[in-house]
mmCIF file of C-alpha atoms in Angstrom:
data_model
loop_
_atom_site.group_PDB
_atom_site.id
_atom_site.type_symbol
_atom_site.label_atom_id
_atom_site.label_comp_id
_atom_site.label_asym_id
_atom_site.label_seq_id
_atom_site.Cartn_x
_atom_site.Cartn_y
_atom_site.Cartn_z
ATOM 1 C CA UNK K 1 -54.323 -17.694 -29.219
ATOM 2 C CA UNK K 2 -55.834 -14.142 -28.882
ATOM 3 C CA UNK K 3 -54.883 -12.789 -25.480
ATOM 4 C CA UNK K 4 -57.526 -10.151 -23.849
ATOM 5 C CA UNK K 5 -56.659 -6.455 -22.928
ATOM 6 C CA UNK K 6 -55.535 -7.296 -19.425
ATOM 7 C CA UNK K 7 -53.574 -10.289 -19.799
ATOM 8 C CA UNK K 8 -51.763 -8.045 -22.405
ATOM 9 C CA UNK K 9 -51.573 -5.660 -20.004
ATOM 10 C CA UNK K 10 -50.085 -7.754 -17.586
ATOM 11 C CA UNK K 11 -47.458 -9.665 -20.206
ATOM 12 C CA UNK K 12 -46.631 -5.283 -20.678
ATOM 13 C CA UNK K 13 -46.067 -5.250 -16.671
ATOM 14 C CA UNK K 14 -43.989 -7.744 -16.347
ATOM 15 C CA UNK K 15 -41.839 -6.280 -19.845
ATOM 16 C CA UNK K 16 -41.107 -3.737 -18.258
ATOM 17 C CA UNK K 17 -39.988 -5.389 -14.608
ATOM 18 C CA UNK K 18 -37.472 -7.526 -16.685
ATOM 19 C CA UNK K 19 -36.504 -4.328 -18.848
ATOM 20 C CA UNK K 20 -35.961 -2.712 -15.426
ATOM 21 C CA UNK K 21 -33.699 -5.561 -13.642
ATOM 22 C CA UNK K 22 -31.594 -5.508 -17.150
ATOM 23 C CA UNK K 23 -31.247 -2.039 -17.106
ATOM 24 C CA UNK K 24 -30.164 -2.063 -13.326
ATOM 25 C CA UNK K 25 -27.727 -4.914 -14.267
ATOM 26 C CA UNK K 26 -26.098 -2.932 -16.959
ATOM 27 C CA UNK K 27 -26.205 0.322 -15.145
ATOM 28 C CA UNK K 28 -24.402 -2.086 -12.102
ATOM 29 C CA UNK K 29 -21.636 -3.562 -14.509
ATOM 30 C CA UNK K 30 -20.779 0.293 -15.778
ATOM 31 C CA UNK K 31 -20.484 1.404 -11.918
ATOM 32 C CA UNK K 32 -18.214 -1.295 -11.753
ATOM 33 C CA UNK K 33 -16.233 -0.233 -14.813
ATOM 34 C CA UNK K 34 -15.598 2.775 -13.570
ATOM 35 C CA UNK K 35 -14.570 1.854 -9.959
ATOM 36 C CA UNK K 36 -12.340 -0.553 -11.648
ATOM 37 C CA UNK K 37 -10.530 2.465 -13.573
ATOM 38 C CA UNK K 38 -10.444 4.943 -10.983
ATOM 39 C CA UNK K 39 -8.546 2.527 -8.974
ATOM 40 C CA UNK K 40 -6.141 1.658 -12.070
ATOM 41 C CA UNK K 41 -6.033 4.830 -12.322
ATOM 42 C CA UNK K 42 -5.238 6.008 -8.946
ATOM 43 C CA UNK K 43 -2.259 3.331 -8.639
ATOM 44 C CA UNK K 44 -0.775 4.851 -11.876
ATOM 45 C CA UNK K 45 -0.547 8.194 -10.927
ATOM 46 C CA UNK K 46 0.583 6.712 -7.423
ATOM 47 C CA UNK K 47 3.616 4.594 -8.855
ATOM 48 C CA UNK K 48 4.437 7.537 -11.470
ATOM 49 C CA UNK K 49 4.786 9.890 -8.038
ATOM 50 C CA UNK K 50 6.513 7.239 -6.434
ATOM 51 C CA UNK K 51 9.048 5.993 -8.819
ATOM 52 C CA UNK K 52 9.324 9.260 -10.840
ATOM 53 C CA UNK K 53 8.092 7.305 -13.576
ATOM 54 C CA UNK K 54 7.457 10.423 -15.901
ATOM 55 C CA UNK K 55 5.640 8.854 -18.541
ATOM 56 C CA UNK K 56 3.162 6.664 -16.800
ATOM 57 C CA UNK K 57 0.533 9.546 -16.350
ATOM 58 C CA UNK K 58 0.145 9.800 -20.008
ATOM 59 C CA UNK K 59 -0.886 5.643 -19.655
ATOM 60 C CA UNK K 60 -3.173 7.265 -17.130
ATOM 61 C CA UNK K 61 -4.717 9.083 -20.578
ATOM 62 C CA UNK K 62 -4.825 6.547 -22.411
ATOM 63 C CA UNK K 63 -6.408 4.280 -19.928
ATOM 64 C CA UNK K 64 -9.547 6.984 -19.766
ATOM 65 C CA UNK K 65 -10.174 6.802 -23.387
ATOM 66 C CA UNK K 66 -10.160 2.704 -23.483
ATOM 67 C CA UNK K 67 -12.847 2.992 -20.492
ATOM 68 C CA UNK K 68 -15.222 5.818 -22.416
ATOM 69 C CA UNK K 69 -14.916 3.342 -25.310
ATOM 70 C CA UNK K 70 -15.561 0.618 -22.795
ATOM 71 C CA UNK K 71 -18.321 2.352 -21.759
ATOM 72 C CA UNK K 72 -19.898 3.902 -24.856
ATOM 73 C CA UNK K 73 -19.605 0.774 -26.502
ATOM 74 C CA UNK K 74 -21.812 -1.268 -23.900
ATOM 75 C CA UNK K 75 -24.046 1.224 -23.751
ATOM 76 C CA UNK K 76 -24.580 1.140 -27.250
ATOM 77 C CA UNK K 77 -24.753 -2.714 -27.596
ATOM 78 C CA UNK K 78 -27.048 -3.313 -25.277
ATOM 79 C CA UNK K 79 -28.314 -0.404 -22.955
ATOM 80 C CA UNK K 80 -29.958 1.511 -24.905
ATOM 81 C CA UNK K 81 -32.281 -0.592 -27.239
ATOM 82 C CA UNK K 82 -33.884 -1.497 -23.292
ATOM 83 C CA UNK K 83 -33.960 2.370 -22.830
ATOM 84 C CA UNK K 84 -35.852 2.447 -26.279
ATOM 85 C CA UNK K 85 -37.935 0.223 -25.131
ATOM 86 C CA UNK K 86 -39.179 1.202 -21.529
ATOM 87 C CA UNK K 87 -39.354 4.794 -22.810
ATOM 88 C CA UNK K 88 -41.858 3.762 -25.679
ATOM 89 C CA UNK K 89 -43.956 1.403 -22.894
ATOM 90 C CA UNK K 90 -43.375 4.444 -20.557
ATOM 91 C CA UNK K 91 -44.789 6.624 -23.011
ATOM 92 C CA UNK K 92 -47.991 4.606 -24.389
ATOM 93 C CA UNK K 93 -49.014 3.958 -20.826
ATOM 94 C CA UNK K 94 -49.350 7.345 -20.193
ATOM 95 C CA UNK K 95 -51.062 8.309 -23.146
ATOM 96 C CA UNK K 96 -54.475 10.279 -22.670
ATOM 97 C CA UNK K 97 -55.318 7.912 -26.021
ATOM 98 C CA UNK K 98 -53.088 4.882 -25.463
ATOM 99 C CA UNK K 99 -54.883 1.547 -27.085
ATOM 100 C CA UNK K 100 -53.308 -1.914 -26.029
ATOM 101 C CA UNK K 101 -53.252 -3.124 -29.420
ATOM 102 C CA UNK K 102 -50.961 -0.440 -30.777
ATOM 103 C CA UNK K 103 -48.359 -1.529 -28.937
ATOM 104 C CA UNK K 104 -46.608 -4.760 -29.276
ATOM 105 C CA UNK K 105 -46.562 -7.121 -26.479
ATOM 106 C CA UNK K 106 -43.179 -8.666 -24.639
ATOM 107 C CA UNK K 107 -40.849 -7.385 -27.497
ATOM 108 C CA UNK K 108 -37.735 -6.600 -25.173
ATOM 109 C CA UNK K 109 -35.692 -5.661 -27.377
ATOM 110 C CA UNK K 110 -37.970 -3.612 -29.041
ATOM 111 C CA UNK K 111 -37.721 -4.899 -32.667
ATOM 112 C CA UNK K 112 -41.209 -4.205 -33.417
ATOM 113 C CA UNK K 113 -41.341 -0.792 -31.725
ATOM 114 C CA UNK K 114 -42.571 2.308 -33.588
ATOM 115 C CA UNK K 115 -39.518 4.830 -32.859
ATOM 116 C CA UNK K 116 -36.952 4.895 -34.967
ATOM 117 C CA UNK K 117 -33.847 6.371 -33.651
ATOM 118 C CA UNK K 118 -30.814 8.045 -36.019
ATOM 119 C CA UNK K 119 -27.768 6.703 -35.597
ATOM 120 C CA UNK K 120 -26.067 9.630 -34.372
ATOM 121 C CA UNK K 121 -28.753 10.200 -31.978
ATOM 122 C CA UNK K 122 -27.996 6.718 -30.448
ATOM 123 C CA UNK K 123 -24.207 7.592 -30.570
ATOM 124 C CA UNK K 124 -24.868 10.676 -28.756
ATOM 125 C CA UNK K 125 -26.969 9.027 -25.905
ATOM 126 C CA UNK K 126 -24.489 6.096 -25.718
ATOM 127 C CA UNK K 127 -20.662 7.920 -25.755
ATOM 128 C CA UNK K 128 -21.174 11.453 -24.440
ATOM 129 C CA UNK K 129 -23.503 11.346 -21.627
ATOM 130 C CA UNK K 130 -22.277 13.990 -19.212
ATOM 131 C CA UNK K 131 -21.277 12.638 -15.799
ATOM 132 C CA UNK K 132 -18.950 9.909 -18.040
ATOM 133 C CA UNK K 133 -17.256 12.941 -20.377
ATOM 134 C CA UNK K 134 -16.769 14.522 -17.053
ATOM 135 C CA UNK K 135 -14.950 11.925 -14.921
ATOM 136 C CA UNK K 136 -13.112 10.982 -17.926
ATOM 137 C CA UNK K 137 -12.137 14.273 -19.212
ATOM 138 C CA UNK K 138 -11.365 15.285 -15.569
ATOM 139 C CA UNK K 139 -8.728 12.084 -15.248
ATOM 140 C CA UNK K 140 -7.623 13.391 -18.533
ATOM 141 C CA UNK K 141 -7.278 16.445 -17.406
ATOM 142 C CA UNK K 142 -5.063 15.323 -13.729
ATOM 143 C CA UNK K 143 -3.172 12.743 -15.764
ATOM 144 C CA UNK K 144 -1.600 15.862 -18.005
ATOM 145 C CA UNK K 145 -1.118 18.091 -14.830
ATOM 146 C CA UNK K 146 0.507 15.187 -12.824
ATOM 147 C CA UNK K 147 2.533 14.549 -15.845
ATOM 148 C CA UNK K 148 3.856 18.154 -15.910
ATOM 149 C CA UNK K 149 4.660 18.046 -12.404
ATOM 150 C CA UNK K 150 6.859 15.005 -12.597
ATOM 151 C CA UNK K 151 8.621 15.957 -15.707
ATOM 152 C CA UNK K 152 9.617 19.569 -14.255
#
């Protein structure tokens, strides 16, 4: 079955509504990573200060890095290959040449897409985006002070 331009155009529509509701479900789940370890976080520091527990700020450490990991990792597993592929729909709609059959149709994953990303590009995009090195490295950072200040 042959599908016309606009019926392709449509099927590329509604790609990129379901790439969008995946995208906001992933972007949800890492909000709620991260609320999840700032509160962790907040009632280790608070029970080290408490209890003069003197080591359990450097858990607080710890904990960070297994959340950027957390974080980098599900971005990389599944994220960003949507990314990919709403950026290259994105990108083709808005092209002063674009042509419907250059781009394939309802590939979500984008298997068949044209841009090929290096691997350390992807790593890049998935494990140091800035506003998660900087909560992390600032917990990091109050986890080491806090520790300091206990053990004086």
């Amino acid at each position: 079955m042959m599908l016309n331009k606009d019926e392709k155009l449509e099927i590329l529509k509604l790609e990129m509504g379901l790439l969008q509701s995946t995208l906001d479900k992933y972007d949800d789940l890492i909000y709620r990573n991260r609320n999840w370890f700032i509160t962790l976080w907040a009632a280790m520091i608070g029970l080290s200060f408490t209890n003069n527990i003197y080591f359990l700020p450097l858990f607080g450490i710890g904990l960070a890095l297994v959340y950027w990991l957390l974080e980098g990792v599900l971005r990389y597993k599944s994220w960003y290959k949507n990314v990919n592929r709403y950026r290259e729909i994105r990108d083709a709609l808005n092209s002063k040449d674009f042509d419907i059959n250059q781009i394939s149709i309802y590939d979500l994953t984008n298997k068949y897409g044209k841009q090929e990303y290096k691997i350390g590009e992807k790593i890049s995009a998935c494990f140091f985006r800035m506003e998660a090195i900087f909560l992390y490295l600032i917990m990091v950072g109050a986890s080491l002070v806090i520790y300091f200040i206990i053990n004086k």
